Short mmCIF file of C-alpha atoms and ligand atoms in Angstrom, two decimals:
data_model
loop_
_atom_site.label_atom_id
_atom_site.label_comp_id
_atom_site.label_asym_id
_atom_site.label_seq_id
_atom_site.Cartn_x
_atom_site.Cartn_y
_atom_site.Cartn_z
CA MET A 1 -13.35 10.92 17.52
CA VAL A 2 -10.97 11.06 14.61
CA ARG A 3 -12.20 12.26 11.23
CA LEU A 4 -10.22 11.62 8.06
CA TYR A 5 -10.67 12.61 4.46
CA ASN A 6 -11.05 9.37 2.52
CA THR A 7 -9.87 9.65 -1.09
CA LEU A 8 -11.99 6.62 -1.91
CA THR A 9 -15.28 8.32 -1.00
CA LYS A 10 -14.03 11.90 -1.52
CA LYS A 11 -15.48 12.76 1.90
CA LYS A 12 -14.27 13.59 5.35
CA GLU A 13 -15.43 10.58 7.35
CA LEU A 14 -15.63 9.49 10.91
CA PHE A 15 -12.77 7.05 11.44
CA THR A 16 -14.17 3.75 12.73
CA PRO A 17 -11.45 1.13 12.90
CA ILE A 18 -12.16 -2.48 11.94
CA ASN A 19 -10.95 -3.40 15.43
CA LYS A 20 -10.72 -0.60 18.00
CA ALA A 21 -8.18 -2.57 20.00
CA HIS A 22 -5.77 -2.78 17.09
CA VAL A 23 -5.57 -0.15 14.35
CA LYS A 24 -3.59 -1.04 11.21
CA MET A 25 -1.98 1.37 8.77
CA TYR A 26 0.15 0.82 5.66
CA VAL A 27 2.08 3.63 3.96
CA CYS A 28 4.13 3.40 0.76
CA GLY A 29 7.74 4.01 1.70
CA PRO A 30 10.79 5.16 -0.22
CA THR A 31 12.46 3.70 -3.27
CA VAL A 32 16.02 3.52 -2.01
CA TYR A 33 18.18 4.73 -4.90
CA ASP A 34 18.99 8.23 -3.65
CA THR A 35 18.81 10.29 -0.46
CA ALA A 36 15.40 11.62 0.50
CA HIS A 37 14.18 14.97 -0.80
CA ILE A 38 11.81 17.07 1.23
CA GLY A 39 8.85 15.87 -0.86
CA ASN A 40 9.56 12.34 0.36
CA ALA A 41 10.04 13.74 3.87
CA ARG A 42 6.65 15.45 3.76
CA SER A 43 4.94 12.11 3.34
CA VAL A 44 6.93 10.57 6.21
CA VAL A 45 6.24 13.49 8.57
CA VAL A 46 2.50 13.53 7.84
CA TYR A 47 2.03 9.81 8.57
CA ASP A 48 4.30 10.11 11.58
CA VAL A 49 1.85 12.61 13.10
CA LEU A 50 -1.10 10.42 12.15
CA PHE A 51 0.66 7.45 13.82
CA GLN A 52 1.13 9.47 17.04
CA LEU A 53 -2.50 10.58 16.99
CA LEU A 54 -3.82 7.05 16.46
CA LYS A 55 -1.57 5.73 19.23
CA SER A 56 -3.03 8.26 21.62
CA CYS A 57 -6.61 7.29 20.70
CA TYR A 58 -6.39 3.51 20.36
CA GLY A 59 -4.67 0.80 22.35
CA LYS A 60 -2.47 -0.72 19.71
CA VAL A 61 -1.44 0.63 16.33
CA THR A 62 0.59 -1.30 13.77
CA TYR A 63 2.16 1.00 11.24
CA VAL A 64 3.85 -0.64 8.25
CA ARG A 65 5.98 1.44 5.90
CA ASN A 66 7.77 -0.56 3.24
CA ILE A 67 11.13 -0.14 1.58
CA THR A 68 10.97 -0.48 -2.20
CA ASP A 69 14.28 -2.18 -2.88
CA ILE A 70 13.44 -3.71 -6.26
CA ASP A 71 13.01 -1.06 -8.93
CA ASP A 72 14.44 0.01 -12.28
CA LYS A 73 15.87 3.15 -10.65
CA ILE A 74 17.88 1.10 -8.14
CA ILE A 75 19.09 -1.25 -10.84
CA ASN A 76 20.14 1.70 -13.02
CA ALA A 77 21.93 3.35 -10.08
CA ALA A 78 23.83 0.12 -9.33
CA ASN A 79 24.71 -0.32 -12.98
CA GLU A 80 25.91 3.29 -13.36
CA LYS A 81 27.96 3.20 -10.18
CA ASN A 82 29.31 -0.27 -10.91
CA SER A 83 27.98 -1.29 -7.56
CA SER A 84 25.70 -4.05 -6.34
CA ILE A 85 21.95 -3.63 -5.85
CA GLU A 86 22.36 -4.57 -2.23
CA SER A 87 25.01 -2.00 -1.47
CA ILE A 88 22.93 0.75 -3.14
CA SER A 89 19.74 -0.14 -1.30
CA THR A 90 21.48 -0.74 2.05
CA TYR A 91 23.32 2.56 1.80
CA TYR A 92 20.23 4.61 0.92
CA THR A 93 18.01 2.82 3.43
CA GLN A 94 20.44 3.78 6.16
CA ALA A 95 20.64 7.35 4.87
CA PHE A 96 16.83 7.50 4.87
CA HIS A 97 16.74 6.31 8.49
CA GLU A 98 19.29 8.91 9.55
CA ASP A 99 17.52 11.74 7.75
CA MET A 100 14.09 10.84 9.11
CA LYS A 101 15.51 10.59 12.62
CA SER A 102 16.99 14.07 12.22
CA ILE A 103 13.52 15.45 11.58
CA ASN A 104 12.15 13.63 14.62
CA CYS A 105 10.18 10.91 12.86
CA ALA A 106 9.49 7.77 14.87
CA GLU A 107 10.17 4.39 13.34
CA PRO A 108 7.20 2.47 11.98
CA THR A 109 6.26 -0.82 13.64
CA HIS A 110 7.48 -2.81 10.64
CA GLU A 111 9.55 -1.84 7.65
CA PRO A 112 9.36 -4.74 5.21
CA LYS A 113 11.55 -4.90 2.14
CA ALA A 114 10.30 -6.16 -1.20
CA THR A 115 13.37 -8.42 -1.53
CA GLU A 116 12.45 -10.16 1.72
CA ASN A 117 8.89 -10.85 0.60
CA ILE A 118 9.36 -12.53 -2.78
CA ASP A 119 7.56 -15.69 -1.61
CA ARG A 120 4.48 -13.69 -0.66
CA ILE A 121 4.58 -11.84 -3.96
CA ILE A 122 4.74 -15.12 -5.90
CA GLU A 123 1.91 -16.53 -3.77
CA LEU A 124 -0.29 -13.54 -4.56
CA ILE A 125 0.45 -13.72 -8.30
CA GLN A 126 -0.48 -17.39 -8.19
CA TYR A 127 -3.88 -16.59 -6.63
CA LEU A 128 -4.45 -14.06 -9.38
CA LEU A 129 -3.55 -16.52 -12.13
CA GLN A 130 -5.71 -19.26 -10.63
CA SER A 131 -8.72 -16.96 -10.35
CA GLY A 132 -8.38 -15.66 -13.90
CA HIS A 133 -7.40 -12.11 -12.93
CA ALA A 134 -3.92 -12.50 -14.37
CA TYR A 135 -2.45 -14.09 -17.47
CA LYS A 136 0.93 -15.08 -18.82
CA SER A 137 2.19 -13.55 -22.01
CA ASN A 138 5.61 -13.41 -23.58
CA ARG A 139 7.36 -14.47 -20.32
CA HIS A 140 5.51 -11.75 -18.40
CA VAL A 141 2.56 -12.07 -16.05
CA TYR A 142 -0.02 -9.30 -16.36
CA PHE A 143 -3.02 -8.25 -14.33
CA SER A 144 -6.13 -8.04 -16.47
CA VAL A 145 -7.97 -4.79 -15.68
CA GLU A 146 -11.04 -6.06 -17.52
CA SER A 147 -11.29 -8.92 -15.01
CA TYR A 148 -11.99 -6.41 -12.27
CA PRO A 149 -15.04 -4.31 -13.17
CA GLU A 150 -14.64 -1.96 -10.19
CA TYR A 151 -11.28 -0.81 -11.51
CA GLY A 152 -11.03 2.97 -11.19
CA ALA A 153 -13.00 3.36 -7.93
CA LEU A 154 -10.17 5.30 -6.27
CA SER A 155 -9.00 7.48 -9.14
CA GLY A 156 -12.19 7.81 -11.14
CA LYS A 157 -10.46 6.46 -14.28
CA LYS A 158 -12.54 4.28 -16.56
CA ILE A 159 -11.11 1.07 -18.01
CA ASP A 160 -12.06 2.15 -21.55
CA GLU A 161 -10.08 5.33 -21.20
CA LEU A 162 -6.89 3.66 -20.02
CA ASP A 163 -4.11 4.00 -22.50
CA HIS A 164 -1.20 4.77 -20.22
CA GLY A 165 0.26 1.35 -20.88
CA SER A 166 -0.13 1.39 -24.64
CA ARG A 167 3.24 2.94 -25.46
CA VAL A 168 5.25 0.70 -23.16
CA GLY A 169 2.92 -2.16 -23.93
CA ILE A 170 3.88 -2.50 -27.57
CA GLY A 171 5.48 -5.87 -28.17
CA GLU A 172 4.54 -7.13 -24.74
CA ASN A 173 1.32 -8.77 -25.90
CA LYS A 174 -1.00 -7.23 -23.38
CA LYS A 175 -4.68 -7.95 -23.78
CA HIS A 176 -5.64 -4.41 -22.76
CA PRO A 177 -3.44 -1.29 -22.70
CA GLY A 178 -4.32 -0.74 -19.03
CA ASP A 179 -3.07 -4.20 -17.99
CA PHE A 180 -0.04 -3.93 -15.79
CA VAL A 181 2.87 -6.19 -15.08
CA LEU A 182 2.98 -8.49 -12.04
CA TRP A 183 6.13 -10.35 -13.02
CA LYS A 184 8.68 -9.56 -15.68
CA PRO A 185 11.48 -11.72 -17.07
CA ALA A 186 15.09 -11.02 -16.16
CA ASN A 187 17.08 -9.08 -18.75
CA ASP A 188 20.86 -8.86 -19.28
CA ILE A 189 21.32 -6.19 -16.60
CA ASP A 190 19.26 -8.22 -14.11
CA TYR A 191 21.54 -11.20 -14.75
CA LYS A 192 24.65 -9.04 -14.45
CA LEU A 193 23.47 -7.60 -11.11
CA SER A 194 21.66 -10.72 -9.85
CA SER A 195 18.43 -8.78 -9.57
CA TYR A 196 16.19 -11.72 -10.38
CA TRP A 197 14.42 -14.54 -8.55
CA ASN A 198 13.10 -17.94 -9.52
CA SER A 199 9.38 -18.21 -10.03
CA PRO A 200 6.95 -20.65 -11.63
CA TRP A 201 7.10 -18.30 -14.68
CA GLY A 202 10.86 -18.27 -15.01
CA GLU A 203 13.61 -16.06 -13.62
CA GLY A 204 12.59 -12.46 -13.21
CA ARG A 205 11.34 -9.85 -10.80
CA PRO A 206 8.02 -8.50 -9.56
CA GLY A 207 6.29 -5.32 -10.71
CA TRP A 208 6.14 -2.46 -8.22
CA HIS A 209 2.39 -2.55 -7.48
CA ILE A 210 2.27 -6.21 -6.44
CA GLU A 211 5.07 -5.60 -3.92
CA CYS A 212 2.85 -3.35 -1.79
CA SER A 213 -0.18 -5.67 -2.05
CA ALA A 214 1.98 -8.57 -0.86
CA MET A 215 3.64 -6.66 1.98
CA SER A 216 0.41 -5.19 3.35
CA TYR A 217 -1.10 -8.70 3.24
CA ALA A 218 1.95 -10.21 4.95
CA TYR A 219 2.03 -7.72 7.81
CA LEU A 220 -1.57 -6.56 8.20
CA GLY A 221 -3.72 -9.27 6.63
CA GLN A 222 -6.37 -8.92 3.93
CA ASP A 223 -8.25 -6.04 5.54
CA PHE A 224 -6.80 -3.08 7.37
CA ASP A 225 -7.79 0.45 8.30
CA ILE A 226 -5.65 3.05 6.57
CA HIS A 227 -3.53 3.09 3.44
CA GLY A 228 -1.45 6.20 2.87
CA GLY A 229 1.04 7.75 0.49
CA GLY A 230 1.59 10.81 -1.66
CA ILE A 231 -1.17 11.90 -4.04
CA ASP A 232 1.08 10.90 -6.97
CA LEU A 233 0.50 7.28 -5.94
CA GLN A 234 -3.30 7.41 -6.17
CA PHE A 235 -3.09 6.36 -9.81
CA PRO A 236 -1.91 3.94 -11.00
CA HIS A 237 -0.09 2.54 -7.93
CA HIS A 238 -2.91 2.50 -5.39
CA GLU A 239 -5.62 1.78 -7.94
CA ASN A 240 -3.61 -1.28 -9.00
CA GLU A 241 -3.01 -2.37 -5.41
CA ILE A 242 -6.78 -2.34 -4.83
CA ALA A 243 -7.44 -4.33 -8.02
CA GLN A 244 -4.81 -6.96 -7.14
CA SER A 245 -5.72 -7.37 -3.47
CA LYS A 246 -9.48 -7.35 -3.88
CA SER A 247 -9.24 -9.80 -6.77
CA ALA A 248 -6.96 -12.15 -4.85
CA PHE A 249 -9.08 -12.04 -1.69
CA VAL A 250 -12.70 -12.17 -2.74
CA GLY A 251 -14.97 -10.25 -0.39
CA SER A 252 -12.18 -8.30 1.27
CA THR A 253 -12.36 -4.52 1.67
CA PHE A 254 -8.54 -4.16 1.56
CA ALA A 255 -7.93 -0.66 3.00
CA LYS A 256 -10.97 1.06 4.50
CA TYR A 257 -9.60 4.62 4.40
CA TRP A 258 -7.28 6.01 1.75
CA VAL A 259 -5.23 8.99 2.87
CA HIS A 260 -3.07 10.99 0.46
CA ASN A 261 -0.70 13.84 1.21
CA GLY A 262 -0.42 16.71 -1.26
CA PHE A 263 2.66 17.48 -3.29
CA LEU A 264 5.62 19.41 -2.14
CA THR A 265 6.24 21.78 -5.03
CA VAL A 266 8.84 24.23 -6.30
CA ASN A 267 7.41 27.08 -8.37
CA LYS A 268 4.15 25.12 -8.28
CA GLU A 269 5.77 22.08 -9.92
CA LYS A 270 6.05 18.72 -8.11
CA MET A 271 9.43 18.24 -6.47
CA SER A 272 10.88 15.28 -8.29
CA LYS A 273 14.30 14.04 -9.27
CA SER A 274 13.26 13.85 -12.90
CA LEU A 275 12.41 17.59 -12.89
CA PHE A 276 15.83 18.49 -11.41
CA ASN A 277 14.22 20.62 -8.71
CA ILE A 278 14.89 18.60 -5.59
CA VAL A 279 16.05 19.87 -2.22
CA LYS A 280 17.50 17.10 -0.12
CA VAL A 281 16.92 16.80 3.60
CA ARG A 282 20.57 16.04 4.22
CA ASP A 283 21.76 19.09 2.27
CA LEU A 284 19.56 21.32 4.42
CA LEU A 285 20.93 19.65 7.55
CA THR A 286 24.55 20.03 6.48
CA ASN A 287 23.85 23.66 5.71
CA GLY A 288 23.05 24.12 9.36
CA ILE A 289 19.25 24.04 9.20
CA LYS A 290 17.93 22.24 12.22
CA GLY A 291 15.82 19.13 11.80
CA GLU A 292 12.97 20.67 13.77
CA VAL A 293 12.93 23.67 11.45
CA ILE A 294 12.51 21.34 8.46
CA ARG A 295 9.81 19.45 10.32
CA TYR A 296 7.94 22.64 11.23
CA ALA A 297 8.18 23.82 7.61
CA LEU A 298 6.62 20.55 6.44
CA LEU A 299 3.83 20.72 9.00
CA LYS A 300 2.79 24.34 8.46
CA THR A 301 0.59 23.59 5.44
CA HIS A 302 -2.43 21.29 5.63
CA TYR A 303 -1.33 17.82 4.55
CA ARG A 304 -3.75 17.64 1.63
CA LYS A 305 -2.76 21.01 0.15
CA PRO A 306 0.28 21.59 -2.02
CA LEU A 307 3.23 23.05 -0.15
CA ASP A 308 5.33 25.36 -2.28
CA TRP A 309 8.93 25.36 -1.06
CA THR A 310 10.62 28.76 -0.85
CA GLU A 311 13.44 30.26 1.23
CA ASN A 312 10.75 31.95 3.31
CA VAL A 313 9.26 28.65 4.47
CA ILE A 314 12.52 27.85 6.25
CA SER A 315 13.18 31.32 7.68
CA GLU A 316 9.61 31.69 8.98
CA SER A 317 9.79 28.28 10.61
CA GLN A 318 13.12 29.13 12.19
CA GLU A 319 11.71 32.39 13.58
CA THR A 320 8.62 30.70 14.99
CA LEU A 321 10.66 28.01 16.70
CA ASN A 322 13.04 30.62 18.11
CA LYS A 323 10.00 32.40 19.53
CA PHE A 324 8.65 29.15 21.00
CA TYR A 325 12.01 28.13 22.47
CA ARG A 326 12.46 31.53 24.15
CA LEU A 327 9.49 30.60 26.32
CA LEU A 328 11.44 27.64 27.68
CA ARG A 329 14.17 29.68 29.31
CA GLY A 330 14.67 28.40 32.84
CA VAL A 331 11.88 25.85 32.47
CA SER A 332 12.39 22.14 32.97
CA ILE A 333 9.40 20.06 32.00
CA GLU A 334 10.95 16.61 32.27
CA LYS A 335 9.05 15.73 35.44
CA SER A 336 5.85 17.47 34.46
CA ASP A 337 2.54 15.61 34.39
CA ALA A 338 0.91 18.27 32.22
CA GLU A 339 -1.51 17.19 29.52
CA VAL A 340 -1.54 17.93 25.82
CA SER A 341 -3.94 20.82 25.15
CA LYS A 342 -7.47 19.58 24.34
CA ASP A 343 -7.91 22.12 21.53
CA PHE A 344 -4.63 20.97 20.04
CA ILE A 345 -5.73 17.32 19.96
CA GLU A 346 -9.16 18.27 18.64
CA ALA A 347 -7.51 20.06 15.72
CA LEU A 348 -5.48 16.94 14.90
CA LYS A 349 -8.55 14.74 15.17
CA ASN A 350 -10.23 16.90 12.54
CA ASP A 351 -8.60 15.38 9.46
CA LEU A 352 -5.13 16.02 10.86
CA ASN A 353 -5.51 19.79 10.84
CA ILE A 354 -1.92 20.49 11.88
CA PRO A 355 -1.99 24.19 10.89
CA GLU A 356 -4.89 24.64 13.31
CA ALA A 357 -2.97 22.74 15.98
CA LEU A 358 -0.01 25.07 15.39
CA ALA A 359 -2.38 28.03 15.77
CA VAL A 360 -3.31 26.63 19.20
CA LEU A 361 0.40 26.60 20.07
CA HIS A 362 0.65 30.27 19.02
CA GLU A 363 -2.32 31.14 21.23
CA MET A 364 -0.74 29.32 24.15
CA ALA A 365 2.53 31.18 23.55
CA THR A 366 0.69 34.50 23.69
CA LYS A 367 -0.96 33.52 26.98
CA ILE A 368 2.36 32.43 28.47
CA ASN A 369 3.87 35.78 27.54
CA LYS A 370 0.96 37.71 29.04
CA THR A 371 0.61 36.03 32.39
CA ASN A 372 2.42 37.44 35.42
CA ASN A 373 1.52 34.58 37.70
CA GLU A 374 4.66 32.38 37.79
CA ASN A 375 2.76 29.23 38.74
CA GLU A 376 0.28 29.63 35.94
CA LYS A 377 3.07 30.48 33.52
CA LEU A 378 4.85 27.23 34.36
CA LYS A 379 1.67 25.16 34.03
CA LEU A 380 0.84 26.69 30.68
CA THR A 381 4.40 26.23 29.46
CA GLU A 382 4.38 22.59 30.46
CA SER A 383 1.20 21.91 28.53
CA PHE A 384 2.56 23.97 25.62
CA VAL A 385 5.69 21.80 25.41
CA LYS A 386 3.73 18.58 25.85
CA SER A 387 1.50 19.58 22.95
CA ALA A 388 4.40 20.57 20.71
CA ARG A 389 6.23 17.33 21.49
CA PHE A 390 3.15 15.38 20.49
CA ILE A 391 3.96 16.34 16.91
CA GLY A 392 7.74 16.11 17.29
CA LEU A 393 8.54 19.76 18.03
CA LEU A 394 10.31 21.43 21.00
CA GLU A 395 12.20 18.24 21.75
CA LEU A 396 15.25 20.23 22.93
CA SER A 397 15.85 22.50 25.89
CA TYR A 398 16.26 26.28 25.59
CA GLU A 399 20.04 25.91 25.95
CA GLU A 400 20.35 23.11 23.43
CA TRP A 401 18.31 25.02 20.87
CA PHE A 402 20.20 28.28 21.10
CA THR A 403 23.68 26.88 21.71
CA THR A 404 23.57 24.34 18.88
CA GLY A 405 22.78 27.31 16.64
CA VAL A 406 26.12 28.88 17.57
CA ASN A 407 28.01 25.62 17.37
CA HIS A 408 26.68 24.86 13.91
CA GLN A 409 29.18 27.20 12.32
CA GLU A 410 31.99 25.69 14.30
CA ILE A 411 30.94 22.13 13.44
CA LYS A 412 30.74 23.01 9.77
CA ARG A 413 34.17 24.63 9.93
CA LEU A 414 35.68 21.53 11.51
CA ILE A 415 34.02 19.23 8.99
CA ASP A 416 35.41 21.35 6.14
CA LEU A 417 38.86 21.23 7.73
CA ARG A 418 38.63 17.47 8.07
CA ARG A 419 37.56 17.08 4.43
CA ALA A 420 40.56 19.14 3.33
CA ALA A 421 42.84 17.04 5.55
CA LYS A 422 41.49 13.84 4.04
CA GLN A 423 41.97 15.19 0.53
CA ASN A 424 45.61 15.82 1.45
CA LYS A 425 45.80 12.27 2.79
CA ASP A 426 46.53 13.80 6.20
CA TYR A 427 44.59 11.13 8.05
CA ASP A 428 46.19 11.95 11.37
CA THR A 429 44.65 15.43 11.38
CA ALA A 430 41.36 14.06 10.04
CA ASP A 431 41.19 11.61 12.95
CA LYS A 432 42.03 14.33 15.46
CA ILE A 433 39.19 16.48 14.14
CA ARG A 434 36.82 13.52 14.35
CA GLU A 435 37.89 13.12 17.99
CA GLN A 436 37.44 16.85 18.65
CA LEU A 437 33.90 16.68 17.24
CA LYS A 438 33.22 13.63 19.39
CA GLN A 439 34.26 15.60 22.46
CA MET A 440 31.69 18.20 21.43
CA GLY A 441 29.05 15.45 21.34
CA VAL A 442 28.97 15.34 17.52
CA SER A 443 29.29 12.04 15.71
CA ILE A 444 29.97 12.07 11.98
CA SER A 445 29.64 9.65 9.11
CA ASP A 446 31.16 9.92 5.65
CA ASN A 447 28.90 9.51 2.66
CA GLU A 448 29.58 7.79 -0.61
CA ASP A 449 29.55 11.11 -2.48
CA GLY A 450 32.30 12.64 -0.34
CA THR A 451 30.02 14.65 1.96
CA THR A 452 29.86 14.20 5.72
CA THR A 453 26.72 13.92 7.82
CA TRP A 454 26.69 14.74 11.50
P1 AMP B 501 9.32 7.38 -3.85
O1 AMP B 501 10.63 7.26 -3.14
O2 AMP B 501 9.36 8.24 -5.07
O3 AMP B 501 8.72 6.02 -4.12
O4 AMP B 501 8.32 8.15 -2.87
C1 AMP B 501 8.18 7.90 -1.50
C2 AMP B 501 7.00 8.66 -0.94
O5 AMP B 501 7.19 10.07 -1.09
C3 AMP B 501 5.67 8.35 -1.63
O6 AMP B 501 4.64 8.29 -0.66
C4 AMP B 501 5.48 9.53 -2.56
O7 AMP B 501 4.12 9.76 -2.86
C5 AMP B 501 6.06 10.66 -1.72
N1 AMP B 501 6.49 11.80 -2.56
C6 AMP B 501 7.40 11.79 -3.56
N2 AMP B 501 7.56 13.02 -4.10
C7 AMP B 501 6.73 13.85 -3.41
C8 AMP B 501 6.43 15.26 -3.48
N3 AMP B 501 7.04 16.07 -4.34
N4 AMP B 501 5.53 15.76 -2.61
C9 AMP B 501 4.92 14.95 -1.70
N5 AMP B 501 5.13 13.64 -1.59
C10 AMP B 501 6.03 13.07 -2.42
ZN1 ZN B 502 3.10 1.17 -2.44
#
């Protein structure tokens, strides 16, 4: 039985799905205006493990993780780069996919984009207007927090204390400072970049919160099991999603369990682009740090606790994985029918206690090292690898792990050479190097900012 900490009830609860034959989970995905930092990656890795666990316990699991491709940050990025919204969001969506694949994250079942769900968003806003939960004002449509007395159930905020909207609300004719925007009119930049849609309330674009309510409804229906995201989204984003969805669909529970991952921090401060303290997944990868090392580093700390990022986190993870991979020398587990360790699964079932599951792997490693019986050693190793792979670790063979380490330097050297060749407009050499890398089994792609990913 799976137990999960539910932010809504502030308790660790037994997970009882609405329908055991089909578990449904929605997680807030990236805003695609830049490449992912490891804080974003933490959220993806955590729900990736939860997805694997649920799949192993229940017949069918639908996991929806959206792409936020309508947002001020994307519009600003397109405007600054003199580019189109579409090319910015397409480019960064692809980069996100590549980076998450590098750290062994599986794809979600559906990955809806806000731009592809405008009709649903408009439909939902219409329900809210018809039922008196929303109102039009000064070409905007707002959600009225006072129309939903349970507002604050997730975050503990009280309607009377809400003033977060007051500063931005000036001149927007809100009835209450906590009211938030569902639809806003197009401005000059929106017209310039075509980032607007027709609606019954004029040309404009949706607010961020309504996008997630509409996409979860479109792909999972009114009620579903789990809603996840980083703890930064608890308020106001998730609180507002609850208010919108439960107001639009009277009697619905919306999400039954709310799961939030803790922050990834630097010097105890949230990793965030606005604080200029981000470490990007792709920069770590191009610096020769293996995807599995990044993944291990993100899994080492319990998902609800803050994870402070230091040089040590990477080096310790590298050392541990080296130790684990050494056990695989001469072992092929491809045809093995070994099972994932029971203790390992039990740890995951206990509110996704991944550090405890990793401790089980360490214990297994010790046993493997101690035993002299070759048969037993092989059996233990097979179960050890099966368990590690359950959470996306030890996906490579001993040879691949240790040889790619050596080749890293060489790959980096060749990429640097190719960059220099391209700068000199020596495209012949650049193409030859690309071919040479291909022969080594390395495919490369050039990024907008002049860097190369492989
Ligand atoms: P964003 O691209 O900012 O919309 O965020 C995408 C996901 O990453 C959301 O679930 C966020 O809560 C999560 N996230 C962003 N920054 C961090 C951080 N520093 N630590 C943990 N999760 C984060
Ligand atoms: Zn969301």
